[in-house]
Short mmCIF file of C-alpha atoms and ligand atoms in Angstrom, two decimals:
data_model
loop_
_atom_site.label_atom_id
_atom_site.label_comp_id
_atom_site.label_asym_id
_atom_site.label_seq_id
_atom_site.Cartn_x
_atom_site.Cartn_y
_atom_site.Cartn_z
CA UNK A 1 1.54 15.94 55.89
CA UNK A 2 3.13 14.78 59.27
CA UNK A 3 4.75 17.26 61.37
CA UNK A 4 8.82 16.87 62.57
CA UNK A 5 8.74 14.32 65.42
CA UNK A 6 8.50 16.85 68.61
CA UNK A 7 8.05 19.94 66.30
CA UNK A 8 4.82 20.42 68.65
CA UNK A 9 5.36 20.26 72.60
CA UNK A 10 3.00 18.18 74.13
CA UNK A 11 1.72 20.22 77.13
CA UNK A 12 -1.99 20.59 77.36
CA UNK A 13 -3.92 17.72 79.44
CA UNK A 14 -8.12 17.71 79.27
CA UNK A 15 -9.53 16.06 82.31
CA UNK A 16 -12.92 14.78 82.26
CA UNK A 17 -14.25 14.48 85.62
CA UNK A 18 -17.48 13.35 84.70
CA UNK A 19 -19.31 11.90 82.17
CA UNK A 20 -22.81 13.06 84.08
CA UNK A 21 -24.39 15.86 82.52
CA UNK A 22 -27.52 18.11 83.41
CA UNK A 23 -28.10 18.76 79.55
CA UNK A 24 -29.25 16.66 76.49
CA UNK A 25 -27.38 18.20 73.81
CA UNK A 26 -28.83 16.86 70.42
CA UNK A 27 -25.50 16.42 69.01
CA UNK A 28 -23.14 15.54 72.06
CA UNK A 29 -24.97 13.36 74.75
CA UNK A 30 -27.85 12.70 72.50
CA UNK A 31 -26.37 9.44 71.03
CA UNK A 32 -28.78 6.48 72.05
CA UNK A 33 -25.87 4.06 73.32
CA UNK A 34 -24.75 6.33 75.51
CA UNK A 35 -24.45 4.97 79.21
CA UNK A 36 -23.41 6.21 82.49
CA UNK A 37 -20.36 4.79 83.89
CA UNK A 38 -20.91 3.04 87.53
CA UNK A 39 -19.91 5.77 89.58
CA UNK A 40 -16.66 2.91 90.90
CA UNK A 41 -15.17 3.33 87.30
CA UNK A 42 -15.10 7.51 87.69
CA UNK A 43 -11.07 8.28 88.96
CA UNK A 44 -11.70 9.72 92.42
CA UNK A 45 -10.48 13.04 92.83
CA UNK A 46 -7.05 11.84 94.80
CA UNK A 47 -6.49 9.43 91.88
CA UNK A 48 -6.73 12.86 89.68
CA UNK A 49 -4.31 14.57 91.31
CA UNK A 50 -2.08 11.76 91.15
CA UNK A 51 -2.07 11.41 87.47
CA UNK A 52 -1.65 15.17 87.54
CA UNK A 53 1.02 15.31 89.28
CA UNK A 54 2.63 13.04 86.99
CA UNK A 55 1.26 14.47 83.87
CA UNK A 56 3.10 17.66 85.34
CA UNK A 57 6.26 16.13 85.68
CA UNK A 58 5.86 14.54 82.05
CA UNK A 59 6.04 18.47 80.78
CA UNK A 60 2.21 19.01 80.74
CA UNK A 61 1.88 22.73 82.01
CA UNK A 62 -1.61 23.00 81.18
CA UNK A 63 -5.22 21.54 82.78
CA UNK A 64 -8.90 21.74 81.28
CA UNK A 65 -11.36 20.45 83.00
CA UNK A 66 -13.95 19.35 81.36
CA UNK A 67 -17.25 16.28 81.24
CA UNK A 68 -19.79 15.60 80.95
CA UNK A 69 -20.81 18.29 83.11
CA UNK A 70 -17.69 19.32 85.51
CA UNK A 71 -19.83 20.99 87.74
CA UNK A 72 -22.52 18.35 88.27
CA UNK A 73 -19.58 16.74 90.17
CA UNK A 74 -19.71 17.06 93.92
CA UNK A 75 -16.44 18.77 95.59
CA UNK A 76 -14.88 20.09 92.05
CA UNK A 77 -13.82 23.48 93.85
CA UNK A 78 -11.74 21.43 96.74
CA UNK A 79 -10.28 19.59 93.65
CA UNK A 80 -9.57 22.60 92.06
CA UNK A 81 -8.10 24.44 94.55
CA UNK A 82 -5.54 21.03 95.18
CA UNK A 83 -4.66 20.75 91.93
CA UNK A 84 -3.64 24.63 91.68
CA UNK A 85 -0.56 23.35 94.01
CA UNK A 86 0.17 20.66 91.78
CA UNK A 87 4.07 21.32 90.77
CA UNK A 88 4.25 22.27 87.11
CA UNK A 89 0.59 22.61 86.10
CA UNK A 90 0.49 26.40 85.50
CA UNK A 91 -2.47 27.19 84.34
CA UNK A 92 -5.89 25.93 84.88
CA UNK A 93 -9.25 25.89 82.96
CA UNK A 94 -12.83 24.75 82.95
CA UNK A 95 -15.37 24.19 80.25
CA UNK A 96 -18.82 24.14 81.44
CA UNK A 97 -22.38 24.62 80.29
CA UNK A 98 -22.63 27.24 82.61
CA UNK A 99 -26.08 25.96 83.91
CA UNK A 100 -24.95 25.92 87.68
CA UNK A 101 -22.77 29.32 87.40
CA UNK A 102 -24.87 31.18 89.44
CA UNK A 103 -24.60 28.66 92.24
CA UNK A 104 -20.79 27.88 91.87
CA UNK A 105 -19.04 30.64 90.19
CA UNK A 106 -18.02 32.59 93.47
CA UNK A 107 -16.79 29.16 95.03
CA UNK A 108 -15.02 28.54 91.75
CA UNK A 109 -13.31 31.72 91.90
CA UNK A 110 -12.25 31.55 95.63
CA UNK A 111 -10.11 28.80 94.19
CA UNK A 112 -7.62 30.63 92.06
CA UNK A 113 -9.36 29.70 88.63
CA UNK A 114 -9.72 32.32 85.94
CA UNK A 115 -10.11 30.58 82.60
CA UNK A 116 -13.50 29.80 81.53
CA UNK A 117 -15.58 28.29 78.61
CA UNK A 118 -19.05 28.85 78.89
CA UNK A 119 -20.78 26.50 76.10
CA UNK A 120 -24.05 28.30 74.56
CA UNK A 121 -25.29 27.42 71.16
CA UNK A 122 -28.20 30.19 71.38
CA UNK A 123 -30.18 33.27 72.90
CA UNK A 124 -33.38 32.18 72.31
CA UNK A 125 -35.26 30.32 75.24
CA UNK A 126 -37.11 27.43 73.12
CA UNK A 127 -34.20 26.89 70.80
CA UNK A 128 -32.04 26.47 73.97
CA UNK A 129 -34.79 24.00 74.91
CA UNK A 130 -34.89 22.37 71.64
CA UNK A 131 -31.03 22.13 71.33
CA UNK A 132 -30.59 20.99 75.27
CA UNK A 133 -33.78 19.15 76.25
CA UNK A 134 -33.99 21.39 79.03
CA UNK A 135 -35.06 25.37 79.80
CA UNK A 136 -31.90 26.63 81.72
CA UNK A 137 -30.87 29.62 79.09
CA UNK A 138 -31.61 32.22 81.70
CA UNK A 139 -29.26 30.53 84.05
CA UNK A 140 -26.54 30.39 82.09
CA UNK A 141 -26.86 33.90 80.93
CA UNK A 142 -26.89 34.85 84.65
CA UNK A 143 -23.58 32.65 84.64
CA UNK A 144 -21.97 34.18 82.31
CA UNK A 145 -22.80 37.80 84.13
CA UNK A 146 -21.83 36.70 87.48
CA UNK A 147 -18.52 35.25 86.23
CA UNK A 148 -17.69 38.56 84.50
CA UNK A 149 -18.47 40.27 87.46
CA UNK A 150 -16.57 38.28 89.74
CA UNK A 151 -13.43 38.71 87.20
CA UNK A 152 -13.26 35.52 85.70
CA UNK A 153 -10.70 36.59 82.10
CA UNK A 154 -10.51 34.98 79.82
CA UNK A 155 -14.48 34.23 79.80
CA UNK A 156 -15.38 32.31 76.32
CA UNK A 157 -18.15 31.05 74.45
CA UNK A 158 -18.41 28.21 72.50
CA UNK A 159 -20.65 28.07 70.05
CA UNK A 160 -21.59 24.86 68.11
CA UNK A 161 -23.37 25.91 64.80
CA UNK A 162 -25.65 23.92 62.90
CA UNK A 163 -27.38 24.40 59.93
CA UNK A 164 -31.25 25.06 59.96
CA UNK A 165 -30.88 24.81 63.96
CA UNK A 166 -28.55 28.22 64.83
CA UNK A 167 -26.96 29.50 62.26
CA UNK A 168 -29.22 32.18 61.06
CA UNK A 169 -28.09 33.62 65.03
CA UNK A 170 -24.03 33.74 64.27
CA UNK A 171 -24.54 37.44 64.07
CA UNK A 172 -26.17 37.82 67.23
CA UNK A 173 -24.10 35.61 69.02
CA UNK A 174 -20.88 37.51 67.87
CA UNK A 175 -22.77 40.85 69.17
CA UNK A 176 -21.95 39.32 72.63
CA UNK A 177 -18.54 40.30 72.13
CA UNK A 178 -19.27 43.69 71.03
CA UNK A 179 -21.12 44.28 74.39
CA UNK A 180 -19.10 42.21 76.69
CA UNK A 181 -15.39 41.33 77.40
CA UNK A 182 -16.44 37.97 75.91
CA UNK A 183 -14.44 35.66 73.27
CA UNK A 184 -17.00 34.02 71.54
CA UNK A 185 -16.01 30.89 69.36
CA UNK A 186 -18.05 29.22 66.75
CA UNK A 187 -17.21 25.49 66.42
CA UNK A 188 -17.62 23.00 63.71
CA UNK A 189 -19.74 20.11 64.21
CA UNK A 190 -17.78 16.96 64.53
CA UNK A 191 -19.21 13.47 63.40
CA UNK A 192 -20.56 12.45 67.13
CA UNK A 193 -23.96 12.60 65.72
CA UNK A 194 -25.62 9.69 62.99
CA UNK A 195 -23.91 10.53 59.57
CA UNK A 196 -27.64 12.20 57.90
CA UNK A 197 -27.69 14.41 60.95
CA UNK A 198 -24.15 15.46 60.75
CA UNK A 199 -24.79 16.37 56.70
CA UNK A 200 -27.79 18.12 57.32
CA UNK A 201 -26.75 20.29 60.21
CA UNK A 202 -22.40 20.71 59.04
CA UNK A 203 -21.65 24.21 58.47
CA UNK A 204 -18.15 24.65 57.14
CA UNK A 205 -16.05 27.83 59.09
CA UNK A 206 -15.72 29.23 55.76
CA UNK A 207 -19.14 30.30 55.74
CA UNK A 208 -19.80 31.67 58.96
CA UNK A 209 -16.60 33.72 58.38
CA UNK A 210 -18.52 35.03 55.57
CA UNK A 211 -21.36 36.06 57.64
CA UNK A 212 -19.32 37.61 60.26
CA UNK A 213 -17.26 39.75 57.66
CA UNK A 214 -20.42 42.05 57.58
CA UNK A 215 -19.69 43.03 61.55
CA UNK A 216 -16.37 45.02 60.13
CA UNK A 217 -12.95 44.30 59.49
CA UNK A 218 -11.70 40.76 60.94
CA UNK A 219 -8.19 41.49 62.82
CA UNK A 220 -6.48 38.33 63.68
CA UNK A 221 -5.45 38.40 66.89
CA UNK A 222 -2.10 37.05 68.53
CA UNK A 223 -2.40 33.76 70.53
CA UNK A 224 -0.59 32.06 73.70
CA UNK A 225 2.08 29.12 73.88
CA UNK A 226 -0.89 26.58 74.92
CA UNK A 227 -3.33 27.92 73.26
CA UNK A 228 -5.72 25.86 71.27
CA UNK A 229 -7.06 25.55 67.39
CA UNK A 230 -9.15 28.74 67.44
CA UNK A 231 -8.43 31.80 64.90
CA UNK A 232 -9.37 34.55 66.93
CA UNK A 233 -10.29 38.08 65.24
CA UNK A 234 -10.70 41.75 67.26
CA UNK A 235 -13.53 43.55 65.64
CA UNK A 236 -13.38 47.35 66.13
CA UNK A 237 -15.77 48.69 68.82
CA UNK A 238 -15.91 45.41 70.41
CA UNK A 239 -14.85 44.84 74.07
CA UNK A 240 -14.34 41.10 73.35
CA UNK A 241 -13.29 38.89 70.67
CA UNK A 242 -14.46 36.15 67.83
CA UNK A 243 -12.46 33.00 67.49
CA UNK A 244 -13.11 30.04 64.65
CA UNK A 245 -12.69 26.36 65.24
CA UNK A 246 -12.47 24.25 62.59
CA UNK A 247 -11.87 20.73 63.15
CA UNK A 248 -13.43 19.50 60.28
CA UNK A 249 -12.74 22.00 57.27
CA UNK A 250 -9.04 22.53 58.48
CA UNK A 251 -7.67 19.83 60.59
CA UNK A 252 -4.78 21.10 63.00
CA UNK A 253 -3.64 17.54 63.65
CA UNK A 254 -0.09 18.99 63.04
CA UNK A 255 0.19 21.57 65.88
CA UNK A 256 -2.26 19.52 67.99
CA UNK A 257 -0.67 19.97 71.71
CA UNK A 258 -3.03 17.93 73.85
CA UNK A 259 -3.61 14.44 75.16
CA UNK A 260 -7.13 13.69 76.86
CA UNK A 261 -8.12 11.54 80.11
CA UNK A 262 -11.30 9.71 80.18
CA UNK A 263 -13.55 10.14 83.57
CA UNK A 264 -12.77 6.18 83.75
CA UNK A 265 -9.05 6.86 83.01
CA UNK A 266 -8.21 6.62 79.35
CA UNK A 267 -5.50 8.56 78.19
CA UNK A 268 -6.86 9.27 74.53
CA UNK A 269 -3.86 11.16 72.39
CA UNK A 270 -6.42 12.23 69.85
CA UNK A 271 -9.94 12.73 70.31
CA UNK A 272 -11.47 11.03 67.04
CA UNK A 273 -8.88 8.52 66.72
CA UNK A 274 -9.83 4.84 68.67
CA UNK A 275 -6.46 4.79 70.27
CA UNK A 276 -6.45 5.05 74.57
CA UNK A 277 -4.30 3.73 77.06
CA UNK A 278 -5.95 2.81 80.55
CA UNK A 279 -4.66 4.50 83.42
CA UNK A 280 -7.26 3.21 85.65
CA UNK A 281 -6.31 -0.30 86.16
CA UNK A 282 -2.27 0.26 86.46
CA UNK A 283 -3.03 2.86 88.65
CA UNK A 284 -5.27 0.95 91.34
CA UNK A 285 -3.06 -1.97 90.99
CA UNK A 286 -0.40 0.10 92.72
CA UNK A 287 2.24 0.95 90.17
CA UNK A 288 4.76 3.85 90.70
CA UNK A 289 4.59 7.32 89.36
CA UNK A 290 7.59 6.58 86.97
CA UNK A 291 5.78 3.53 85.56
CA UNK A 292 2.38 5.67 85.31
CA UNK A 293 4.36 8.41 83.64
CA UNK A 294 5.60 5.52 81.13
CA UNK A 295 1.81 5.39 79.81
CA UNK A 296 1.96 9.38 79.29
CA UNK A 297 5.02 9.19 77.22
CA UNK A 298 3.89 5.88 75.13
CA UNK A 299 0.74 8.43 74.73
CA UNK A 300 2.59 11.52 73.73
CA UNK A 301 4.65 9.11 71.29
CA UNK A 302 1.41 8.47 69.36
CA UNK A 303 1.04 11.96 68.57
CA UNK A 304 2.25 12.05 65.18
CA UNK A 305 0.98 14.88 63.75
CA UNK A 306 -1.34 13.13 61.04
CA UNK A 307 -4.96 13.11 60.61
CA UNK A 308 -6.12 9.64 61.71
CA UNK A 309 -9.49 10.29 61.28
CA UNK A 310 -11.60 10.55 57.87
CA UNK A 311 -12.65 14.30 56.78
CA UNK A 312 -16.31 13.11 56.28
CA UNK A 313 -16.97 10.19 58.43
CA UNK A 314 -18.77 7.35 56.72
CA UNK A 315 -20.43 5.93 59.61
CA UNK A 316 -20.81 6.96 63.36
CA UNK A 317 -17.54 6.88 65.12
CA UNK A 318 -19.71 5.12 68.25
CA UNK A 319 -18.36 7.51 71.16
CA UNK A 320 -20.57 10.77 72.27
CA UNK A 321 -18.64 14.12 72.94
CA UNK A 322 -19.63 13.52 76.31
CA UNK A 323 -18.04 10.36 77.31
CA UNK A 324 -14.51 11.69 76.02
CA UNK A 325 -15.01 15.39 77.52
CA UNK A 326 -14.86 17.41 73.91
N1 SAM B 1 -20.52 20.49 79.26
C1 SAM B 1 -19.31 21.23 79.48
C2 SAM B 1 -20.14 22.25 78.13
O1 SAM B 1 -21.00 21.99 77.86
O2 SAM B 1 -18.74 22.89 77.97
C3 SAM B 1 -18.12 20.38 78.94
C4 SAM B 1 -18.31 18.56 78.08
S1 SAM B 1 -18.74 19.43 76.84
C5 SAM B 1 -18.86 17.57 75.87
C6 SAM B 1 -17.57 20.50 75.59
C7 SAM B 1 -17.53 21.08 74.30
O3 SAM B 1 -18.29 20.00 73.21
C8 SAM B 1 -19.18 21.90 74.55
O4 SAM B 1 -18.88 23.40 74.16
C9 SAM B 1 -20.17 21.43 73.24
O5 SAM B 1 -20.52 22.06 72.65
C10 SAM B 1 -18.83 20.43 72.50
N2 SAM B 1 -19.38 19.25 71.52
C11 SAM B 1 -19.99 18.60 72.00
N3 SAM B 1 -19.97 17.62 70.80
C12 SAM B 1 -19.79 18.14 69.75
C13 SAM B 1 -19.82 17.88 68.53
N4 SAM B 1 -20.56 16.99 67.96
N5 SAM B 1 -19.27 19.31 67.54
C14 SAM B 1 -18.42 19.80 68.08
N6 SAM B 1 -18.79 20.29 69.29
C15 SAM B 1 -19.03 19.60 70.32
#
């Protein structure tokens, strides 16, 4: 069922600042055809700031910085400090794999950034290495603690649940929210992998919820206006919260409020649909802010609220999450 036109305000822009990543997660950057973009194809910070300002005028109030791994791009903290002063952008969030947080968290905090999402699928060192290709679990855990101590809040942990890989750790990961003020969110695997891999490792969210129920009553908690598709729960005795994101078993297209800007300047109305509008060329050709604003308006119009991708994909869609920014 489609939504009423205009029912969901499009107020959230995810900006991927790089396609580079210091991890090679099996389900994300692993896709064989993934190639790094030439540096000149990647939008410069001043270009991103200009587009953010135009987006702010078009009604975008929340921006999430993502990648690739945003912390591998030099000068990120300085960019965030400037982004904070862009009119209209009231809320800035960052999604990171956390590997560089021990080093960079203080500089990020100084920019005024407070909303941090850290991706972490396992608490076991060898498993972390198998999933990500790197031996960095200790750095991520240290980065989380340092970020919490500095005062980042909310501090969300994103875990993609993978059958036969980490699904036996759902309760251990959930316990992070008992002992720390973290929001631990479980995410369904999306089809940016081969069909066989997706079928073998996909875990539907109802199954995850069933496992979580042994911890006690899952009490639904309230959401902010620009909140994403997570359903959040409180549990008695927990300092933090749990969350579930089910893009596959429960599409949230009818309430989707987001646009995505890729590192090479493509504006995508939907993560999984092929449609995209190139902003880089018009930007570099010198188009006015008003004309560039038209592209945002077009992308917003394309968000019909209808689901545009198949629930069970029959082939690899030909993109990696790292190239779009998740
Ligand atoms: N490097 C940063 C990080 O690790 O958070 C930001 C980019 S990463 C593409 C953003 C998020 O997408 C991560 O939480 C990652 O786990 C998630 N992701 C990547 N591929 C996915 C897939 N196939 N299904 C579900 N989530 C995925």
